[in-house]
Amino acid sequence: MYKLYCRIYQRVFKAFAYLLPWREPEVIRGENSLCKLPGLIKSRDIDKVLIVTDKMIASLGLTDKLLMGLTDVGVDYVVYDETVPNPTIENIEDALHLYKSNNCKGIVAFGGGSPLDCAKGVGARVTRPNKSISQMKGVFKVLKSIPPLFAVPTTAGTGSETTIAAVITDGRTHEKYAISDTSLIPHYAVLDPMLTVNLPPHITSTTGIDALTHAVEAYIGKSNTKRTKKSSRDAVSLIFANIFEAYSNGKNLAARKNMQEASFLAGLAFTRAYVGYVHAIAHTLGGFYSVPHGLANAIILPYVLEFYGESAHKPLAELADLVGLSSPDDNLEKKAVKFIEAIKRLNKSMDIPTKVSGIIESDIPVMVKRALDESNPLYPVPKIMSRDDMTKIYHVIKE
């Protein structure tokens, strides 16, 4: 009965989604496109912005051109650079204080998924001052326009520059959860490959597989549209063609640009079609042990795809055909297995481990409950997991 309830919920939710005010960010693409952002901000009659980033981004000087450009066009700014991996409610509240006390009128999110999610949280709190972040947990709890949000991703993975979601960690309970609302989609996104050329190989690899996870989970789920399926397929093609080159030769601008585009497309796909159990499990590992999200997804993805079995054979076989893995005499199952094995080979070629270290046995029941609470009944997965099914996954990935 519970599985039937989940499926009915997902069908109703998919029908409801067609009525929502979906939009996409206006995109500025290409080498040195960051230089166009100050003028764009100025053209929106914004005289002061909050820049949300992290210590690493600031120390590398990646924001320097933006700051100089803002000064040149007469836009004041204040910088919040305390965002941590797996951004916390405290990060959001501290950044919100800066926004309000400096009378800012817009937000620039600059960095990987953590600063982008933190900035979305700030936007939600600005527009809903009487709601806490925990009260906006889940779907469509904001429902009001946020201040102009300009997203500048420095990794090619999260797709947060085009999604409805902000993933936040409650530092007190170690719970990591999403707030999802169409109002959180950034208004503008800057895809400048120059910002990713110095990414360390291990971040290039794990964020790239994060994008692949988005595309695959969206594609094999049951809430696709024609548009999301195309976005997923295009993203998968770009990732398989470019991720290892971007990992091994980070100065290759073409590969970097293609990975940025893949991340963006995968974000477009899963913001409508949703993700699945890979993400739900990864969120618990981030909340409990601060495992980077892309790394967690990369490790978990093959195991969850294997769990789905026959329920995912057809879409995985289509992806195998797409990237040239299958032979004419292969059946659906064989093609699907080849696709999963290709992901394993990609992970191995980029030194991504096969297990998660540090998982504490006594934490598993709590993590199982939280992962199931996140995913059921919302995520339109090919096959619904029971508590026992998910517990087995945690034991399989545990080092």
mmCIF file of C-alpha atoms in Angstrom:
data_model
loop_
_atom_site.group_PDB
_atom_site.id
_atom_site.type_symbol
_atom_site.label_atom_id
_atom_site.label_comp_id
_atom_site.label_asym_id
_atom_site.label_seq_id
_atom_site.Cartn_x
_atom_site.Cartn_y
_atom_site.Cartn_z
ATOM 1 C CA MET A 1 0.000 0.000 0.000
ATOM 2 C CA TYR A 2 2.821 2.398 0.837
ATOM 3 C CA LYS A 3 4.377 1.974 -2.605
ATOM 4 C CA LEU A 4 0.999 2.670 -4.201
ATOM 5 C CA TYR A 5 0.675 5.831 -2.092
ATOM 6 C CA CYS A 6 4.120 6.999 -3.255
ATOM 7 C CA ARG A 7 3.241 6.484 -6.903
ATOM 8 C CA ILE A 8 -0.081 8.293 -6.611
ATOM 9 C CA TYR A 9 1.618 11.188 -4.809
ATOM 10 C CA GLN A 10 4.255 11.439 -7.555
ATOM 11 C CA ARG A 11 1.682 11.451 -10.355
ATOM 12 C CA VAL A 12 -0.362 14.165 -8.670
ATOM 13 C CA PHE A 13 2.766 16.193 -7.996
ATOM 14 C CA LYS A 14 3.910 15.864 -11.617
ATOM 15 C CA ALA A 15 0.536 17.126 -12.837
ATOM 16 C CA PHE A 16 0.654 19.994 -10.332
ATOM 17 C CA ALA A 17 4.166 20.940 -11.491
ATOM 18 C CA TYR A 18 2.849 21.963 -14.909
ATOM 19 C CA LEU A 19 0.965 24.804 -13.213
ATOM 20 C CA LEU A 20 4.027 26.275 -11.496
ATOM 21 C CA PRO A 21 5.828 29.430 -12.716
ATOM 22 C CA TRP A 22 8.933 27.710 -14.094
ATOM 23 C CA ARG A 23 11.646 29.914 -15.485
ATOM 24 C CA GLU A 24 15.298 29.679 -16.423
ATOM 25 C CA PRO A 25 18.092 32.084 -15.541
ATOM 26 C CA GLU A 26 19.351 34.464 -18.155
ATOM 27 C CA VAL A 27 22.769 33.038 -19.045
ATOM 28 C CA ILE A 28 26.021 34.833 -19.834
ATOM 29 C CA ARG A 29 28.420 32.325 -21.409
ATOM 30 C CA GLY A 30 31.997 32.178 -22.562
ATOM 31 C CA GLU A 31 35.571 32.985 -21.713
ATOM 32 C CA ASN A 32 35.882 36.059 -19.459
ATOM 33 C CA SER A 33 32.091 36.491 -19.400
ATOM 34 C CA LEU A 34 32.437 37.402 -15.714
ATOM 35 C CA CYS A 35 33.551 40.842 -16.898
ATOM 36 C CA LYS A 36 30.007 41.502 -18.128
ATOM 37 C CA LEU A 37 28.408 40.969 -14.742
ATOM 38 C CA PRO A 38 29.116 44.367 -13.106
ATOM 39 C CA GLY A 39 27.466 46.220 -15.984
ATOM 40 C CA LEU A 40 24.494 43.888 -15.833
ATOM 41 C CA ILE A 41 24.068 44.508 -12.107
ATOM 42 C CA LYS A 42 24.319 48.256 -12.651
ATOM 43 C CA SER A 43 21.692 48.064 -15.415
ATOM 44 C CA ARG A 44 19.253 46.587 -12.889
ATOM 45 C CA ASP A 45 19.502 49.807 -10.805
ATOM 46 C CA ILE A 46 21.208 47.917 -7.996
ATOM 47 C CA ASP A 47 23.624 50.114 -6.065
ATOM 48 C CA LYS A 48 24.827 47.580 -3.483
ATOM 49 C CA VAL A 49 25.146 43.792 -3.490
ATOM 50 C CA LEU A 50 26.010 41.066 -1.033
ATOM 51 C CA ILE A 51 28.614 38.677 -2.432
ATOM 52 C CA VAL A 52 28.351 35.205 -0.918
ATOM 53 C CA THR A 53 31.469 33.081 -1.324
ATOM 54 C CA ASP A 54 33.964 31.091 0.775
ATOM 55 C CA LYS A 55 37.488 31.553 2.127
ATOM 56 C CA MET A 56 39.119 29.410 -0.558
ATOM 57 C CA ILE A 57 37.528 31.325 -3.440
ATOM 58 C CA ALA A 58 38.504 34.632 -1.865
ATOM 59 C CA SER A 59 42.082 33.521 -1.150
ATOM 60 C CA LEU A 60 42.568 32.373 -4.748
ATOM 61 C CA GLY A 61 41.590 35.830 -5.973
ATOM 62 C CA LEU A 62 38.796 34.534 -8.180
ATOM 63 C CA THR A 63 36.516 37.357 -7.107
ATOM 64 C CA ASP A 64 39.070 40.124 -7.771
ATOM 65 C CA LYS A 65 37.887 40.942 -11.314
ATOM 66 C CA LEU A 66 34.306 41.119 -10.161
ATOM 67 C CA LEU A 67 35.127 43.415 -7.250
ATOM 68 C CA MET A 68 37.153 45.763 -9.464
ATOM 69 C CA GLY A 69 34.401 45.758 -12.065
ATOM 70 C CA LEU A 70 31.758 46.621 -9.511
ATOM 71 C CA THR A 71 33.878 49.515 -8.252
ATOM 72 C CA ASP A 72 34.405 50.752 -11.806
ATOM 73 C CA VAL A 73 30.667 50.924 -12.518
ATOM 74 C CA GLY A 74 29.815 52.443 -9.140
ATOM 75 C CA VAL A 75 28.173 49.462 -7.432
ATOM 76 C CA ASP A 76 29.066 49.021 -3.764
ATOM 77 C CA TYR A 77 29.441 45.570 -2.275
ATOM 78 C CA VAL A 78 29.934 43.672 0.958
ATOM 79 C CA VAL A 79 31.493 40.219 1.016
ATOM 80 C CA TYR A 80 30.445 37.241 3.109
ATOM 81 C CA ASP A 81 33.191 34.611 2.735
ATOM 82 C CA GLU A 82 32.523 32.332 5.700
ATOM 83 C CA THR A 83 30.442 29.747 3.828
ATOM 84 C CA VAL A 84 31.499 26.210 4.738
ATOM 85 C CA PRO A 85 31.121 23.008 2.708
ATOM 86 C CA ASN A 86 27.572 21.802 3.323
ATOM 87 C CA PRO A 87 26.415 25.344 4.243
ATOM 88 C CA THR A 88 24.704 25.756 7.580
ATOM 89 C CA ILE A 89 21.735 27.707 8.893
ATOM 90 C CA GLU A 90 24.258 29.795 10.833
ATOM 91 C CA ASN A 91 25.993 30.723 7.557
ATOM 92 C CA ILE A 92 22.705 31.933 6.140
ATOM 93 C CA GLU A 93 21.795 33.949 9.213
ATOM 94 C CA ASP A 94 25.241 35.619 9.349
ATOM 95 C CA ALA A 95 25.091 36.499 5.655
ATOM 96 C CA LEU A 96 21.505 37.732 6.060
ATOM 97 C CA HIS A 97 22.656 40.116 8.790
ATOM 98 C CA LEU A 98 25.265 41.562 6.404
ATOM 99 C CA TYR A 99 22.648 41.934 3.667
ATOM 100 C CA LYS A 100 20.210 43.804 5.884
ATOM 101 C CA SER A 101 22.686 45.950 7.816
ATOM 102 C CA ASN A 102 24.278 47.161 4.573
ATOM 103 C CA ASN A 103 20.984 47.815 2.758
ATOM 104 C CA CYS A 104 21.861 45.519 -0.119
ATOM 105 C CA LYS A 105 19.511 45.174 -3.061
ATOM 106 C CA GLY A 106 20.860 42.058 -4.734
ATOM 107 C CA ILE A 107 22.929 38.937 -4.115
ATOM 108 C CA VAL A 108 25.889 37.530 -6.047
ATOM 109 C CA ALA A 109 26.534 33.840 -5.332
ATOM 110 C CA PHE A 110 30.162 33.095 -6.226
ATOM 111 C CA GLY A 111 31.671 29.629 -5.887
ATOM 112 C CA GLY A 112 30.662 25.995 -5.835
ATOM 113 C CA GLY A 113 27.384 24.578 -4.679
ATOM 114 C CA SER A 114 27.862 25.663 -1.070
ATOM 115 C CA PRO A 115 28.006 29.456 -1.653
ATOM 116 C CA LEU A 116 25.221 29.181 -4.233
ATOM 117 C CA ASP A 117 22.967 27.309 -1.811
ATOM 118 C CA CYS A 118 23.854 29.693 1.015
ATOM 119 C CA ALA A 119 22.937 32.669 -1.180
ATOM 120 C CA LYS A 120 19.589 31.092 -2.062
ATOM 121 C CA GLY A 121 18.932 30.625 1.640
ATOM 122 C CA VAL A 122 19.673 34.316 2.223
ATOM 123 C CA GLY A 123 17.260 35.253 -0.551
ATOM 124 C CA ALA A 124 14.546 33.079 0.981
ATOM 125 C CA ARG A 125 15.047 34.674 4.392
ATOM 126 C CA VAL A 126 15.008 38.201 2.942
ATOM 127 C CA THR A 127 11.666 37.628 1.295
ATOM 128 C CA ARG A 128 10.239 35.560 4.185
ATOM 129 C CA PRO A 129 11.637 37.310 7.288
ATOM 130 C CA ASN A 130 9.148 35.623 9.598
ATOM 131 C CA LYS A 131 10.002 32.101 8.458
ATOM 132 C CA SER A 132 13.088 30.216 9.620
ATOM 133 C CA ILE A 133 15.071 28.043 7.221
ATOM 134 C CA SER A 134 13.762 24.930 8.965
ATOM 135 C CA GLN A 135 10.195 26.142 8.398
ATOM 136 C CA MET A 136 10.925 26.358 4.662
ATOM 137 C CA LYS A 137 12.271 22.803 4.489
ATOM 138 C CA GLY A 138 10.629 20.813 1.712
ATOM 139 C CA VAL A 139 8.840 22.076 -1.360
ATOM 140 C CA PHE A 140 7.154 25.388 -2.129
ATOM 141 C CA LYS A 141 7.382 27.061 1.275
ATOM 142 C CA VAL A 142 8.812 30.357 -0.051
ATOM 143 C CA LEU A 143 6.319 31.268 -2.806
ATOM 144 C CA LYS A 144 7.484 34.851 -3.080
ATOM 145 C CA SER A 145 10.078 36.576 -5.282
ATOM 146 C CA ILE A 146 13.552 36.836 -3.800
ATOM 147 C CA PRO A 147 15.963 39.746 -4.464
ATOM 148 C CA PRO A 148 17.861 39.649 -7.780
ATOM 149 C CA LEU A 149 20.220 36.668 -7.580
ATOM 150 C CA PHE A 150 23.296 36.422 -9.805
ATOM 151 C CA ALA A 151 24.935 32.977 -9.758
ATOM 152 C CA VAL A 152 28.600 32.527 -10.695
ATOM 153 C CA PRO A 153 29.555 28.833 -10.441
ATOM 154 C CA THR A 154 33.252 28.016 -10.098
ATOM 155 C CA THR A 155 32.747 24.253 -10.377
ATOM 156 C CA ALA A 156 30.978 22.179 -13.001
ATOM 157 C CA GLY A 157 28.764 19.953 -10.933
ATOM 158 C CA THR A 158 25.941 21.164 -8.742
ATOM 159 C CA GLY A 159 23.902 22.968 -11.384
ATOM 160 C CA SER A 160 22.680 25.190 -8.545
ATOM 161 C CA GLU A 161 22.836 28.173 -10.894
ATOM 162 C CA THR A 162 19.657 26.901 -12.552
ATOM 163 C CA THR A 163 17.845 24.810 -9.937
ATOM 164 C CA ILE A 164 15.002 25.398 -7.505
ATOM 165 C CA ALA A 165 16.860 23.812 -4.598
ATOM 166 C CA ALA A 166 19.134 24.976 -1.801
ATOM 167 C CA VAL A 167 20.588 22.212 0.344
ATOM 168 C CA ILE A 168 21.240 23.305 3.923
ATOM 169 C CA THR A 169 22.725 21.609 7.006
ATOM 170 C CA ASP A 170 21.405 22.054 10.533
ATOM 171 C CA GLY A 171 24.593 22.041 12.568
ATOM 172 C CA ARG A 172 22.774 21.090 15.766
ATOM 173 C CA THR A 173 21.042 17.956 14.470
ATOM 174 C CA HIS A 174 23.415 17.088 11.571
ATOM 175 C CA GLU A 175 20.361 17.015 9.325
ATOM 176 C CA LYS A 176 20.936 18.038 5.727
ATOM 177 C CA TYR A 177 17.849 18.915 3.724
ATOM 178 C CA ALA A 178 16.626 20.894 0.743
ATOM 179 C CA ILE A 179 14.360 23.880 0.487
ATOM 180 C CA SER A 180 12.882 23.848 -3.003
ATOM 181 C CA ASP A 181 10.868 26.593 -4.638
ATOM 182 C CA THR A 182 10.719 28.061 -8.123
ATOM 183 C CA SER A 183 11.463 31.464 -6.603
ATOM 184 C CA LEU A 184 14.975 30.221 -5.720
ATOM 185 C CA ILE A 185 15.989 29.791 -9.357
ATOM 186 C CA PRO A 186 18.708 32.423 -9.910
ATOM 187 C CA HIS A 187 17.755 35.286 -12.182
ATOM 188 C CA TYR A 188 21.132 35.287 -13.955
ATOM 189 C CA ALA A 189 23.926 32.740 -14.348
ATOM 190 C CA VAL A 190 27.494 33.385 -15.499
ATOM 191 C CA LEU A 191 29.192 30.376 -17.122
ATOM 192 C CA ASP A 192 32.821 31.491 -17.445
ATOM 193 C CA PRO A 193 35.184 28.527 -18.012
ATOM 194 C CA MET A 194 38.130 30.655 -16.894
ATOM 195 C CA LEU A 195 36.841 30.306 -13.337
ATOM 196 C CA THR A 196 37.271 26.511 -13.429
ATOM 197 C CA VAL A 197 40.688 26.068 -15.076
ATOM 198 C CA ASN A 198 42.537 25.930 -11.753
ATOM 199 C CA LEU A 199 40.165 23.523 -10.032
ATOM 200 C CA PRO A 200 42.136 20.671 -8.432
ATOM 201 C CA PRO A 201 41.667 17.341 -10.251
ATOM 202 C CA HIS A 202 39.832 15.697 -7.329
ATOM 203 C CA ILE A 203 37.238 18.502 -7.298
ATOM 204 C CA THR A 204 36.925 18.397 -11.084
ATOM 205 C CA SER A 205 36.215 14.669 -10.950
ATOM 206 C CA THR A 206 33.747 14.575 -8.059
ATOM 207 C CA THR A 207 31.777 17.636 -9.140
ATOM 208 C CA GLY A 208 31.662 16.233 -12.659
ATOM 209 C CA ILE A 209 30.204 12.941 -11.432
ATOM 210 C CA ASP A 210 27.790 14.996 -9.333
ATOM 211 C CA ALA A 211 26.480 16.481 -12.588
ATOM 212 C CA LEU A 212 26.312 13.000 -14.114
ATOM 213 C CA THR A 213 24.290 11.837 -11.103
ATOM 214 C CA HIS A 214 21.824 14.679 -11.630
ATOM 215 C CA ALA A 215 21.396 13.801 -15.290
ATOM 216 C CA VAL A 216 21.068 10.049 -14.735
ATOM 217 C CA GLU A 217 18.708 10.250 -11.751
ATOM 218 C CA ALA A 218 16.502 12.696 -13.624
ATOM 219 C CA TYR A 219 16.498 10.529 -16.759
ATOM 220 C CA ILE A 220 15.620 7.221 -15.124
ATOM 221 C CA GLY A 221 12.884 8.708 -12.914
ATOM 222 C CA LYS A 222 9.169 8.813 -13.616
ATOM 223 C CA SER A 223 8.587 12.578 -13.795
ATOM 224 C CA ASN A 224 10.324 13.422 -17.046
ATOM 225 C CA THR A 225 9.164 15.798 -19.718
ATOM 226 C CA LYS A 226 10.458 15.932 -23.297
ATOM 227 C CA ARG A 227 12.646 18.842 -22.256
ATOM 228 C CA THR A 228 14.140 17.169 -19.199
ATOM 229 C CA LYS A 229 14.940 13.992 -21.127
ATOM 230 C CA LYS A 230 16.765 15.979 -23.794
ATOM 231 C CA SER A 231 18.666 17.995 -21.183
ATOM 232 C CA SER A 232 19.686 14.797 -19.395
ATOM 233 C CA ARG A 233 20.841 13.105 -22.581
ATOM 234 C CA ASP A 234 22.823 16.139 -23.709
ATOM 235 C CA ALA A 235 24.448 16.387 -20.274
ATOM 236 C CA VAL A 236 25.407 12.694 -20.219
ATOM 237 C CA SER A 237 26.941 12.973 -23.698
ATOM 238 C CA LEU A 238 28.990 16.024 -22.734
ATOM 239 C CA ILE A 239 30.202 14.481 -19.483
ATOM 240 C CA PHE A 240 31.330 11.203 -21.002
ATOM 241 C CA ALA A 241 33.149 13.103 -23.745
ATOM 242 C CA ASN A 242 34.836 15.712 -21.537
ATOM 243 C CA ILE A 243 35.166 14.790 -17.865
ATOM 244 C CA PHE A 244 38.412 12.832 -18.047
ATOM 245 C CA GLU A 245 40.034 15.484 -20.240
ATOM 246 C CA ALA A 246 38.985 18.219 -17.806
ATOM 247 C CA TYR A 247 40.327 16.082 -14.944
ATOM 248 C CA SER A 248 43.679 15.266 -16.544
ATOM 249 C CA ASN A 249 44.219 18.518 -18.475
ATOM 250 C CA GLY A 250 42.543 21.280 -16.515
ATOM 251 C CA LYS A 251 43.769 24.023 -18.834
ATOM 252 C CA ASN A 252 41.688 22.667 -21.719
ATOM 253 C CA LEU A 253 39.109 25.443 -22.007
ATOM 254 C CA ALA A 254 36.916 23.507 -24.424
ATOM 255 C CA ALA A 255 36.581 20.628 -21.955
ATOM 256 C CA ARG A 256 35.958 23.051 -19.085
ATOM 257 C CA LYS A 257 33.306 24.899 -21.070
ATOM 258 C CA ASN A 258 31.578 21.650 -22.024
ATOM 259 C CA MET A 259 31.529 20.461 -18.417
ATOM 260 C CA GLN A 260 29.975 23.772 -17.329
ATOM 261 C CA GLU A 261 27.303 23.351 -19.974
ATOM 262 C CA ALA A 262 26.709 19.763 -18.893
ATOM 263 C CA SER A 263 26.280 20.834 -15.280
ATOM 264 C CA PHE A 264 23.811 23.524 -16.333
ATOM 265 C CA LEU A 265 21.799 21.088 -18.475
ATOM 266 C CA ALA A 266 21.745 18.463 -15.735
ATOM 267 C CA GLY A 267 20.490 21.150 -13.354
ATOM 268 C CA LEU A 268 17.702 22.022 -15.779
ATOM 269 C CA ALA A 269 16.751 18.345 -15.942
ATOM 270 C CA PHE A 270 16.592 17.518 -12.267
ATOM 271 C CA THR A 271 14.958 20.768 -11.204
ATOM 272 C CA ARG A 272 11.843 19.524 -13.024
ATOM 273 C CA ALA A 273 12.297 15.738 -12.988
ATOM 274 C CA TYR A 274 13.895 15.445 -9.531
ATOM 275 C CA VAL A 275 16.663 13.190 -8.295
ATOM 276 C CA GLY A 276 16.536 9.919 -6.352
ATOM 277 C CA TYR A 277 18.017 7.791 -3.606
ATOM 278 C CA VAL A 278 21.624 8.632 -4.472
ATOM 279 C CA HIS A 279 21.023 12.203 -3.364
ATOM 280 C CA ALA A 280 18.999 11.282 -0.299
ATOM 281 C CA ILE A 281 21.794 9.041 0.971
ATOM 282 C CA ALA A 282 24.498 11.561 0.041
ATOM 283 C CA HIS A 283 22.722 14.290 2.012
ATOM 284 C CA THR A 284 22.888 12.202 5.182
ATOM 285 C CA LEU A 285 26.611 11.566 4.708
ATOM 286 C CA GLY A 286 27.167 15.290 4.260
ATOM 287 C CA GLY A 287 25.100 16.124 7.329
ATOM 288 C CA PHE A 288 26.701 13.554 9.636
ATOM 289 C CA TYR A 289 30.297 13.456 8.418
ATOM 290 C CA SER A 290 30.721 16.468 6.091
ATOM 291 C CA VAL A 291 31.427 14.176 3.131
ATOM 292 C CA PRO A 292 31.582 16.467 0.066
ATOM 293 C CA HIS A 293 28.366 16.078 -1.886
ATOM 294 C CA GLY A 294 29.954 15.275 -5.236
ATOM 295 C CA LEU A 295 32.215 12.633 -3.704
ATOM 296 C CA ALA A 296 29.279 11.004 -1.913
ATOM 297 C CA ASN A 297 27.206 10.924 -5.099
ATOM 298 C CA ALA A 298 30.087 9.474 -7.114
ATOM 299 C CA ILE A 299 30.590 6.614 -4.665
ATOM 300 C CA ILE A 300 26.903 5.833 -4.200
ATOM 301 C CA LEU A 301 25.672 6.111 -7.805
ATOM 302 C CA PRO A 302 26.710 2.659 -9.129
ATOM 303 C CA TYR A 303 25.327 0.842 -6.068
ATOM 304 C CA VAL A 304 21.915 2.481 -6.292
ATOM 305 C CA LEU A 305 21.703 1.918 -10.054
ATOM 306 C CA GLU A 306 22.420 -1.771 -9.438
ATOM 307 C CA PHE A 307 19.674 -1.875 -6.799
ATOM 308 C CA TYR A 308 17.112 -0.566 -9.300
ATOM 309 C CA GLY A 309 17.720 -3.609 -11.474
ATOM 310 C CA GLU A 310 15.144 -4.316 -14.163
ATOM 311 C CA SER A 311 13.140 -1.183 -13.322
ATOM 312 C CA ALA A 312 15.950 0.979 -14.753
ATOM 313 C CA HIS A 313 17.244 -1.266 -17.519
ATOM 314 C CA LYS A 314 15.467 0.502 -20.377
ATOM 315 C CA PRO A 315 16.552 4.106 -19.649
ATOM 316 C CA LEU A 316 20.083 3.026 -18.684
ATOM 317 C CA ALA A 317 20.269 1.019 -21.920
ATOM 318 C CA GLU A 318 19.274 4.143 -23.842
ATOM 319 C CA LEU A 319 22.117 6.038 -22.164
ATOM 320 C CA ALA A 320 24.521 3.213 -23.006
ATOM 321 C CA ASP A 321 23.478 3.502 -26.661
ATOM 322 C CA LEU A 322 23.874 7.260 -26.476
ATOM 323 C CA VAL A 323 27.530 7.159 -25.392
ATOM 324 C CA GLY A 324 28.511 4.239 -27.615
ATOM 325 C CA LEU A 325 28.860 1.492 -25.025
ATOM 326 C CA SER A 326 26.530 -1.128 -26.460
ATOM 327 C CA SER A 327 26.779 -3.763 -29.172
ATOM 328 C CA PRO A 328 24.004 -4.634 -31.663
ATOM 329 C CA ASP A 329 23.252 -7.984 -29.989
ATOM 330 C CA ASP A 330 23.103 -6.645 -26.431
ATOM 331 C CA ASN A 331 19.765 -6.878 -24.630
ATOM 332 C CA LEU A 332 18.503 -4.137 -22.307
ATOM 333 C CA GLU A 333 20.019 -5.689 -19.207
ATOM 334 C CA LYS A 334 23.447 -6.062 -20.764
ATOM 335 C CA LYS A 335 23.410 -2.464 -22.007
ATOM 336 C CA ALA A 336 22.368 -1.195 -18.573
ATOM 337 C CA VAL A 337 25.149 -3.179 -16.899
ATOM 338 C CA LYS A 338 27.657 -1.754 -19.375
ATOM 339 C CA PHE A 339 26.562 1.770 -18.498
ATOM 340 C CA ILE A 340 26.960 1.141 -14.769
ATOM 341 C CA GLU A 341 30.361 -0.462 -15.337
ATOM 342 C CA ALA A 342 31.415 2.573 -17.391
ATOM 343 C CA ILE A 343 30.622 4.817 -14.409
ATOM 344 C CA LYS A 344 32.739 2.569 -12.192
ATOM 345 C CA ARG A 345 35.628 2.794 -14.670
ATOM 346 C CA LEU A 346 35.316 6.561 -14.816
ATOM 347 C CA ASN A 347 35.454 6.743 -11.026
ATOM 348 C CA LYS A 348 38.483 4.457 -10.877
ATOM 349 C CA SER A 349 40.318 6.382 -13.605
ATOM 350 C CA MET A 350 39.945 9.550 -11.529
ATOM 351 C CA ASP A 351 40.921 7.962 -8.193
ATOM 352 C CA ILE A 352 37.432 8.183 -6.699
ATOM 353 C CA PRO A 353 37.087 5.584 -3.925
ATOM 354 C CA THR A 354 34.469 2.839 -3.923
ATOM 355 C CA LYS A 355 33.564 3.156 -0.241
ATOM 356 C CA VAL A 356 32.836 5.906 2.303
ATOM 357 C CA SER A 357 35.176 5.963 5.272
ATOM 358 C CA GLY A 358 34.045 6.999 8.740
ATOM 359 C CA ILE A 359 30.459 5.717 8.754
ATOM 360 C CA ILE A 360 29.498 4.790 12.333
ATOM 361 C CA GLU A 361 27.265 1.746 12.630
ATOM 362 C CA SER A 362 25.029 3.318 15.283
ATOM 363 C CA ASP A 363 24.320 6.296 12.973
ATOM 364 C CA ILE A 364 22.929 4.130 10.166
ATOM 365 C CA PRO A 365 19.345 3.736 11.466
ATOM 366 C CA VAL A 366 18.979 7.526 11.836
ATOM 367 C CA MET A 367 20.474 8.145 8.397
ATOM 368 C CA VAL A 368 18.193 5.534 6.838
ATOM 369 C CA LYS A 369 15.147 7.219 8.354
ATOM 370 C CA ARG A 370 16.218 10.675 7.176
ATOM 371 C CA ALA A 371 17.052 9.474 3.663
ATOM 372 C CA LEU A 372 13.689 7.726 3.354
ATOM 373 C CA ASP A 373 11.854 10.745 4.770
ATOM 374 C CA GLU A 374 13.523 12.940 2.144
ATOM 375 C CA SER A 375 12.899 10.674 -0.805
ATOM 376 C CA ASN A 376 9.541 9.006 -0.169
ATOM 377 C CA PRO A 377 6.982 9.820 -1.431
ATOM 378 C CA LEU A 378 8.454 12.769 -3.402
ATOM 379 C CA TYR A 379 11.269 11.338 -5.520
ATOM 380 C CA PRO A 380 9.898 9.531 -8.604
ATOM 381 C CA VAL A 381 12.474 6.733 -8.501
ATOM 382 C CA PRO A 382 12.285 3.641 -10.744
ATOM 383 C CA LYS A 383 11.918 1.317 -7.745
ATOM 384 C CA ILE A 384 10.885 2.263 -4.226
ATOM 385 C CA MET A 385 13.221 1.256 -1.403
ATOM 386 C CA SER A 386 12.138 -0.227 1.892
ATOM 387 C CA ARG A 387 13.974 0.430 5.146
ATOM 388 C CA ASP A 388 15.818 -2.884 4.739
ATOM 389 C CA ASP A 389 16.795 -2.037 1.147
ATOM 390 C CA MET A 390 18.295 1.266 2.176
ATOM 391 C CA THR A 391 20.038 -0.183 5.226
ATOM 392 C CA LYS A 392 21.786 -2.655 2.897
ATOM 393 C CA ILE A 393 23.028 0.227 0.718
ATOM 394 C CA TYR A 394 24.634 1.924 3.736
ATOM 395 C CA HIS A 395 26.381 -1.324 4.654
ATOM 396 C CA VAL A 396 27.584 -1.829 1.076
ATOM 397 C CA ILE A 397 29.143 1.644 0.861
ATOM 398 C CA LYS A 398 30.592 1.492 4.399
ATOM 399 C CA GLU A 399 34.354 1.006 4.407
#
